[in-house]
Amino acid sequence: MFAPAPVFTWTGFYVGVNAGYGWSEDDNDAVDFADDDNDGGFIGGAQVGYNHQISSFVVGLEGDIQYVDFGREGVFNFTDENGNILEGELESSDWFGTVRARAGVAFGQALIYATGGFAFADDATGWTVGGGLEYAFTNNLSAKIEGLYVSLDADNNNDFDFDNDVDFGVVRAGLNFRFGTY
């Protein structure tokens, strides 16, 4: 007796790991960082999510937590409104996370998607938006390439009156183990 091959679906829970590169453009002329040449670095972490496929459309929710090494810690010089140069120390977060919706179109085992939602770090919250491409090699294993733009509105709880909001980009590759229904 002949049994038809199972139809692939993106529906189900998944967990995974990722690694990549993040970078930031510091355009604040009032602050001179001691390590101003280091505006980017390694990003890596883990994600968990759920997808639901309806015909060729896929919607889902994903959360991640990321280690960040932008090298933005150290001493800085700050020029106040009277032209006085003050020195201080920057306490930079070494992690951030996101909770995002995903929506895309599946072409069999390939998924092209857009993503966006909430971003957070130590004392900062904000938003993120991006997109990616994911390909399932088996029913349980998929790999993705993703780009995100993250904007965090940090609390200005420093001794100086300057805006320490953070905007940065992320490009990362990931590997997911899927607990799909097939």
Short mmCIF file of C-alpha atoms in Angstrom, two decimals:
data_model
loop_
_atom_site.label_atom_id
_atom_site.label_comp_id
_atom_site.label_asym_id
_atom_site.label_seq_id
_atom_site.Cartn_x
_atom_site.Cartn_y
_atom_site.Cartn_z
CA MET A 1 0.00 0.00 0.00
CA PHE A 2 1.32 3.48 -0.92
CA ALA A 3 1.29 6.21 1.77
CA PRO A 4 1.51 9.83 0.60
CA ALA A 5 4.49 11.86 1.79
CA PRO A 6 3.67 14.12 4.73
CA VAL A 7 3.09 17.77 3.84
CA PHE A 8 5.60 20.15 5.43
CA THR A 9 4.19 22.86 7.74
CA TRP A 10 5.74 25.72 9.68
CA THR A 11 3.14 25.34 12.45
CA GLY A 12 4.59 24.60 15.88
CA PHE A 13 6.93 25.67 18.66
CA TYR A 14 10.68 26.11 18.23
CA VAL A 15 13.81 26.97 20.23
CA GLY A 16 17.18 28.01 18.88
CA VAL A 17 20.45 29.87 19.06
CA ASN A 18 21.86 32.73 17.01
CA ALA A 19 25.03 34.74 16.50
CA GLY A 20 25.93 37.78 14.46
CA TYR A 21 27.12 41.36 14.42
CA GLY A 22 25.58 44.57 15.73
CA TRP A 23 26.61 48.15 15.09
CA SER A 24 25.63 51.64 16.22
CA GLU A 25 26.19 55.12 14.83
CA ASP A 26 26.92 57.54 17.68
CA ASP A 27 25.97 60.99 16.42
CA ASN A 28 25.98 62.76 19.79
CA ASP A 29 28.59 65.54 19.45
CA ALA A 30 28.36 66.48 23.13
CA VAL A 31 29.79 63.16 24.29
CA ASP A 32 33.30 62.01 23.42
CA PHE A 33 33.71 58.32 24.25
CA ALA A 34 37.19 57.09 25.11
CA ASP A 35 36.70 54.08 22.83
CA ASP A 36 34.79 55.91 20.09
CA ASP A 37 36.21 53.71 17.32
CA ASN A 38 34.39 50.64 18.67
CA ASP A 39 30.74 51.07 17.63
CA GLY A 40 29.98 47.43 16.92
CA GLY A 41 30.69 43.89 17.86
CA PHE A 42 29.50 40.37 18.51
CA ILE A 43 25.86 39.57 19.30
CA GLY A 44 24.68 36.11 20.27
CA GLY A 45 21.83 34.51 22.13
CA ALA A 46 18.80 32.28 22.09
CA GLN A 47 15.22 32.47 20.86
CA VAL A 48 11.92 30.69 21.42
CA GLY A 49 8.76 31.04 19.37
CA TYR A 50 5.62 29.69 17.81
CA ASN A 51 4.44 29.76 14.17
CA HIS A 52 1.02 29.04 12.71
CA GLN A 53 0.70 28.37 8.99
CA ILE A 54 -2.55 29.17 7.12
CA SER A 55 -2.24 28.13 3.46
CA SER A 56 1.08 29.71 2.41
CA PHE A 57 0.94 32.48 5.06
CA VAL A 58 2.78 32.09 8.36
CA VAL A 59 2.21 34.20 11.48
CA GLY A 60 3.99 33.80 14.77
CA LEU A 61 5.50 35.22 17.92
CA GLU A 62 9.18 35.10 18.90
CA GLY A 63 11.14 36.18 21.97
CA ASP A 64 14.90 36.35 22.27
CA ILE A 65 17.63 37.35 24.68
CA GLN A 66 21.00 38.53 23.33
CA TYR A 67 24.50 39.08 24.69
CA VAL A 68 26.03 42.27 23.24
CA ASP A 69 29.69 43.28 22.99
CA PHE A 70 29.67 46.80 21.54
CA GLY A 71 32.64 47.88 23.67
CA ARG A 72 30.90 51.08 24.78
CA GLU A 73 32.01 51.06 28.39
CA GLY A 74 34.59 53.38 29.83
CA VAL A 75 35.31 57.03 30.39
CA PHE A 76 33.66 59.81 28.41
CA ASN A 77 33.95 63.56 28.25
CA PHE A 78 30.73 65.58 28.31
CA THR A 79 30.37 69.25 27.40
CA ASP A 80 27.53 70.85 29.38
CA GLU A 81 25.38 73.79 28.24
CA ASN A 82 27.94 76.29 29.66
CA GLY A 83 30.85 74.78 27.71
CA ASN A 84 32.38 73.07 30.75
CA ILE A 85 34.01 69.71 30.04
CA LEU A 86 32.98 67.07 32.55
CA GLU A 87 34.19 63.49 32.81
CA GLY A 88 32.14 60.45 33.69
CA GLU A 89 31.82 56.73 33.25
CA LEU A 90 29.45 55.04 30.85
CA GLU A 91 27.59 52.01 32.12
CA SER A 92 26.61 50.17 28.97
CA SER A 93 24.19 47.26 28.95
CA ASP A 94 25.72 44.01 27.73
CA TRP A 95 22.39 42.42 26.81
CA PHE A 96 19.05 43.15 25.18
CA GLY A 97 15.92 41.21 24.33
CA THR A 98 12.92 41.41 22.04
CA VAL A 99 9.38 40.08 21.83
CA ARG A 100 8.22 40.25 18.21
CA ALA A 101 5.41 39.27 15.90
CA ARG A 102 6.44 37.49 12.69
CA ALA A 103 4.45 37.38 9.46
CA GLY A 104 5.57 35.86 6.20
CA VAL A 105 5.01 33.73 3.16
CA ALA A 106 6.11 30.11 2.93
CA PHE A 107 7.41 28.58 -0.28
CA GLY A 108 7.52 24.97 0.86
CA GLN A 109 10.42 24.73 3.27
CA ALA A 110 11.51 28.36 2.73
CA LEU A 111 9.96 31.23 4.71
CA ILE A 112 10.37 34.93 3.97
CA TYR A 113 9.12 37.08 6.85
CA ALA A 114 8.85 40.54 8.37
CA THR A 115 9.10 41.01 12.11
CA GLY A 116 8.57 43.76 14.65
CA GLY A 117 7.70 44.45 18.26
CA PHE A 118 8.99 45.32 21.72
CA ALA A 119 12.70 45.65 22.66
CA PHE A 120 14.22 45.97 26.14
CA ALA A 121 17.53 46.16 28.05
CA ASP A 122 18.55 47.06 31.64
CA ASP A 123 16.68 50.35 32.13
CA ALA A 124 15.61 50.87 28.51
CA THR A 125 12.57 49.92 26.47
CA GLY A 126 11.78 50.53 22.83
CA TRP A 127 10.90 48.87 19.58
CA THR A 128 12.42 46.75 16.83
CA VAL A 129 11.62 45.98 13.20
CA GLY A 130 13.26 43.74 10.62
CA GLY A 131 12.98 40.73 8.38
CA GLY A 132 14.56 37.49 7.43
CA LEU A 133 14.72 34.26 5.49
CA GLU A 134 14.40 30.84 7.12
CA TYR A 135 14.85 27.45 5.49
CA ALA A 136 13.87 24.09 7.01
CA PHE A 137 16.40 21.38 6.17
CA THR A 138 14.30 18.73 7.90
CA ASN A 139 10.94 18.70 9.70
CA ASN A 140 12.78 19.67 12.89
CA LEU A 141 15.84 21.72 11.89
CA SER A 142 15.82 25.14 10.23
CA ALA A 143 18.39 27.89 9.71
CA LYS A 144 17.73 31.61 9.34
CA ILE A 145 19.37 34.87 8.40
CA GLU A 146 17.79 37.93 9.98
CA GLY A 147 18.29 41.68 10.15
CA LEU A 148 16.86 43.94 12.86
CA TYR A 149 16.83 47.65 13.66
CA VAL A 150 16.52 48.28 17.41
CA SER A 151 15.66 51.60 19.08
CA LEU A 152 15.89 51.79 22.89
CA ASP A 153 14.77 54.79 24.94
CA ALA A 154 17.06 54.64 27.97
CA ASP A 155 16.31 56.30 31.29
CA ASN A 156 18.52 59.34 31.73
CA ASN A 157 19.58 58.47 35.26
CA ASN A 158 23.16 59.64 34.82
CA ASP A 159 24.80 62.57 36.60
CA PHE A 160 24.80 64.60 33.39
CA ASP A 161 21.97 65.94 31.25
CA PHE A 162 22.44 64.10 27.97
CA ASP A 163 20.29 61.71 26.01
CA ASN A 164 21.62 58.16 26.27
CA ASP A 165 19.09 56.56 23.89
CA VAL A 166 20.49 53.78 21.74
CA ASP A 167 19.72 52.86 18.11
CA PHE A 168 21.55 49.97 16.46
CA GLY A 169 21.37 47.39 13.70
CA VAL A 170 21.79 43.63 13.96
CA VAL A 171 22.55 40.98 11.35
CA ARG A 172 22.54 37.43 12.64
CA ALA A 173 22.30 33.80 11.63
CA GLY A 174 20.34 31.30 13.66
CA LEU A 175 19.56 27.63 14.01
CA ASN A 176 16.14 26.47 15.27
CA PHE A 177 14.92 23.11 16.50
CA ARG A 178 11.24 22.89 15.62
CA PHE A 179 8.60 20.89 17.47
CA GLY A 180 6.27 21.02 14.44
CA THR A 181 3.05 19.25 13.60
CA TYR A 182 3.34 17.08 10.53
#
